[in-house]
Amino acid sequence: MLIEKPIPNLINGVSQQPPGIRLPTQCEEQINGLSSVVYGLQKRPPTEHLARISSSSFTGSFIHTINRDKWEKYIAVIANGDIRVFDLNGKERTVKKPSGVTYLKAHDPSTAFSAVTVADYTFIVNKERIVRSYDPTKNIKLTPVNQRYQTITITPIVPAYKDELWKREKWFRCWSLYKCRIGGRTYSYSAENGGASGFASYLAAKLRDDTGLHVVNNGHAVEIPLNSGQQPFPVVDESATSYLTWDTRTYYRDKREGVERITEKTNPRCTYKQTSGIVRSTTSTRLIGYRSETGDILPAPTPTNKMGIVHVRVGDYGTTYNVNINGVLQGQVKTSDKNRTEISTVAITEGLYSQLSKKLSASFTVAQKDNVISITAKNANADFTLTCSDSLGDKAIFACKGRVQSFTHLPATCFHGFTIKVAGENGIADDDYYVQYQENTKGERTSGSWVEVAKPGLNRR
């Protein structure tokens, strides 16, 4: 039985389906035809011979197309331990190869190599080669490089404020003031905006702008690198506590017994009273690296002192925050069910820092930066365990030492140079990696960020 139906075109090529279900625009066999949605069915264009590029076959060679843009397209061929490049007209281009040609030797180039082109660069990998380490310190003479630092340490003003009642009518909260003069410039910071760590962070940022130096905030301290022969900046502490004061007004009032003299308090306000010992300055010299004969500076080895951080991630009402060192409770803060000021992550951190800095002073160095506390063993040979817990399902505070399970457990702001391992999938070590918090990225002064780095202690790459 013949079936008759119109065929609009043959643009959908060959189909192996039964004739009854294939599209009308498909065919069973197509010889020397080219189907096009735009131009319909056309003759297949012929093969054009452009040039003879080699007298021998490229069988078994690795061939990679370099498609830089619509004007520059090339074909790279790796065979017999050599590389040749041709343009699309068949003309061979000159390849400058002063060194590294031995890397192109392989038993089977077609499977041994992989390549990728990014803009002007093509990266070639020989999968038959074993990756070897490179030691930048081998056979070179190194000279120690020392750096002088001026360290400005901020001691918390306790208490940070006073609540005072005025004539049983109104409460005044008088906040203390962190203030100092450094190099002739005055820097002030109300305790209402944050404690000693807040002032240190503010001071570091301002000094970076004013001096052009890479000033680093390290908890309650600010470190200023000093150039060769540069004297430390003069520092004058002008910090003050705050209390309630007022003016007095005297007037007279007539009474039957005579004239009465009355003194009245007016214009209540918070006034500052200068204190001392809040802002202190010291200088020190530290080894920062080694200079090679060519003038390059290699960073000094990472200190071996064991260090961990406590990250207060969430502040909530009626929550208990615990910090344990070697299994012993060393710091605990309980927030109230009503007081809003107590649930600030910085306030909780300052409470824990106050306890830890006192209890651990003999064996550890404790510092605070915003909602993060660093705990470092003073003895480089001593290790310790650091754990944290809370009554919010252990989601409000995290201990980060050695490694963390997730990158999200790390704080947004941390201490410069702190390095930690981030674990990948459970039981799989191949996807583990290390990150370091850096406040100076590729020579640019930044607010700080986490950067992936090599494992600490490796001097090879």
mmCIF file with all atom_site columns, C-alpha atoms in Angstrom, residues 8 42 51 53 77 94 111 145 149 181 184 193 198 215 245 267 283 292 345 362 367 380 414 457:
data_model
loop_
_atom_site.group_PDB
_atom_site.id
_atom_site.type_symbol
_atom_site.label_atom_id
_atom_site.label_alt_id
_atom_site.label_comp_id
_atom_site.label_asym_id
_atom_site.label_entity_id
_atom_site.label_seq_id
_atom_site.pdbx_PDB_ins_code
_atom_site.Cartn_x
_atom_site.Cartn_y
_atom_site.Cartn_z
_atom_site.occupancy
_atom_site.B_iso_or_equiv
_atom_site.pdbx_formal_charge
_atom_site.auth_seq_id
_atom_site.auth_comp_id
_atom_site.auth_asym_id
_atom_site.auth_atom_id
_atom_site.pdbx_PDB_model_num
ATOM 1  C CA . PRO A 1 8   ? 8.792  20.021 2.999  1.00 0.00 ? 8   PRO A CA 1
ATOM 2  C CA . GLN A 1 42  ? 23.188 21.007 -0.123 1.00 0.00 ? 42  GLN A CA 1
ATOM 3  C CA . ALA A 1 51  ? 49.868 22.075 1.958  1.00 0.00 ? 51  ALA A CA 1
ATOM 4  C CA . ILE A 1 53  ? 53.303 19.690 6.241  1.00 0.00 ? 53  ILE A CA 1
ATOM 5  C CA . VAL A 1 77  ? 51.794 18.535 17.097 1.00 0.00 ? 77  VAL A CA 1
ATOM 6  C CA . THR A 1 94  ? 58.782 28.967 14.439 1.00 0.00 ? 94  THR A CA 1
ATOM 7  C CA . THR A 1 111 ? 47.785 9.402  25.363 1.00 0.00 ? 111 THR A CA 1
ATOM 8  C CA . VAL A 1 145 ? 66.865 39.325 57.449 1.00 0.00 ? 145 VAL A CA 1
ATOM 9  C CA . TYR A 1 149 ? 58.581 46.267 64.990 1.00 0.00 ? 149 TYR A CA 1
ATOM 10 C CA . ARG A 1 181 ? 48.600 60.407 70.297 1.00 0.00 ? 181 ARG A CA 1
ATOM 11 C CA . GLY A 1 184 ? 51.583 63.809 66.565 1.00 0.00 ? 184 GLY A CA 1
ATOM 12 C CA . ASN A 1 193 ? 31.805 50.835 69.642 1.00 0.00 ? 193 ASN A CA 1
ATOM 13 C CA . GLY A 1 198 ? 37.874 47.157 68.554 1.00 0.00 ? 198 GLY A CA 1
ATOM 14 C CA . VAL A 1 215 ? 50.384 47.861 60.094 1.00 0.00 ? 215 VAL A CA 1
ATOM 15 C CA . THR A 1 245 ? 28.978 65.415 86.100 1.00 0.00 ? 245 THR A CA 1
ATOM 16 C CA . ASN A 1 267 ? 22.974 70.194 82.654 1.00 0.00 ? 267 ASN A CA 1
ATOM 17 C CA . THR A 1 283 ? 59.913 47.660 70.216 1.00 0.00 ? 283 THR A CA 1
ATOM 18 C CA . SER A 1 292 ? 69.743 34.983 48.797 1.00 0.00 ? 292 SER A CA 1
ATOM 19 C CA . THR A 1 345 ? 29.458 37.953 69.833 1.00 0.00 ? 345 THR A CA 1
ATOM 20 C CA . ALA A 1 362 ? 51.639 30.763 82.599 1.00 0.00 ? 362 ALA A CA 1
ATOM 21 C CA . ALA A 1 367 ? 44.841 37.299 72.273 1.00 0.00 ? 367 ALA A CA 1
ATOM 22 C CA . ALA A 1 380 ? 57.211 25.150 71.118 1.00 0.00 ? 380 ALA A CA 1
ATOM 23 C CA . CYS A 1 414 ? 41.178 36.144 62.023 1.00 0.00 ? 414 CYS A CA 1
ATOM 24 C CA . GLY A 1 457 ? 56.785 23.420 56.948 1.00 0.00 ? 457 GLY A CA 1
#
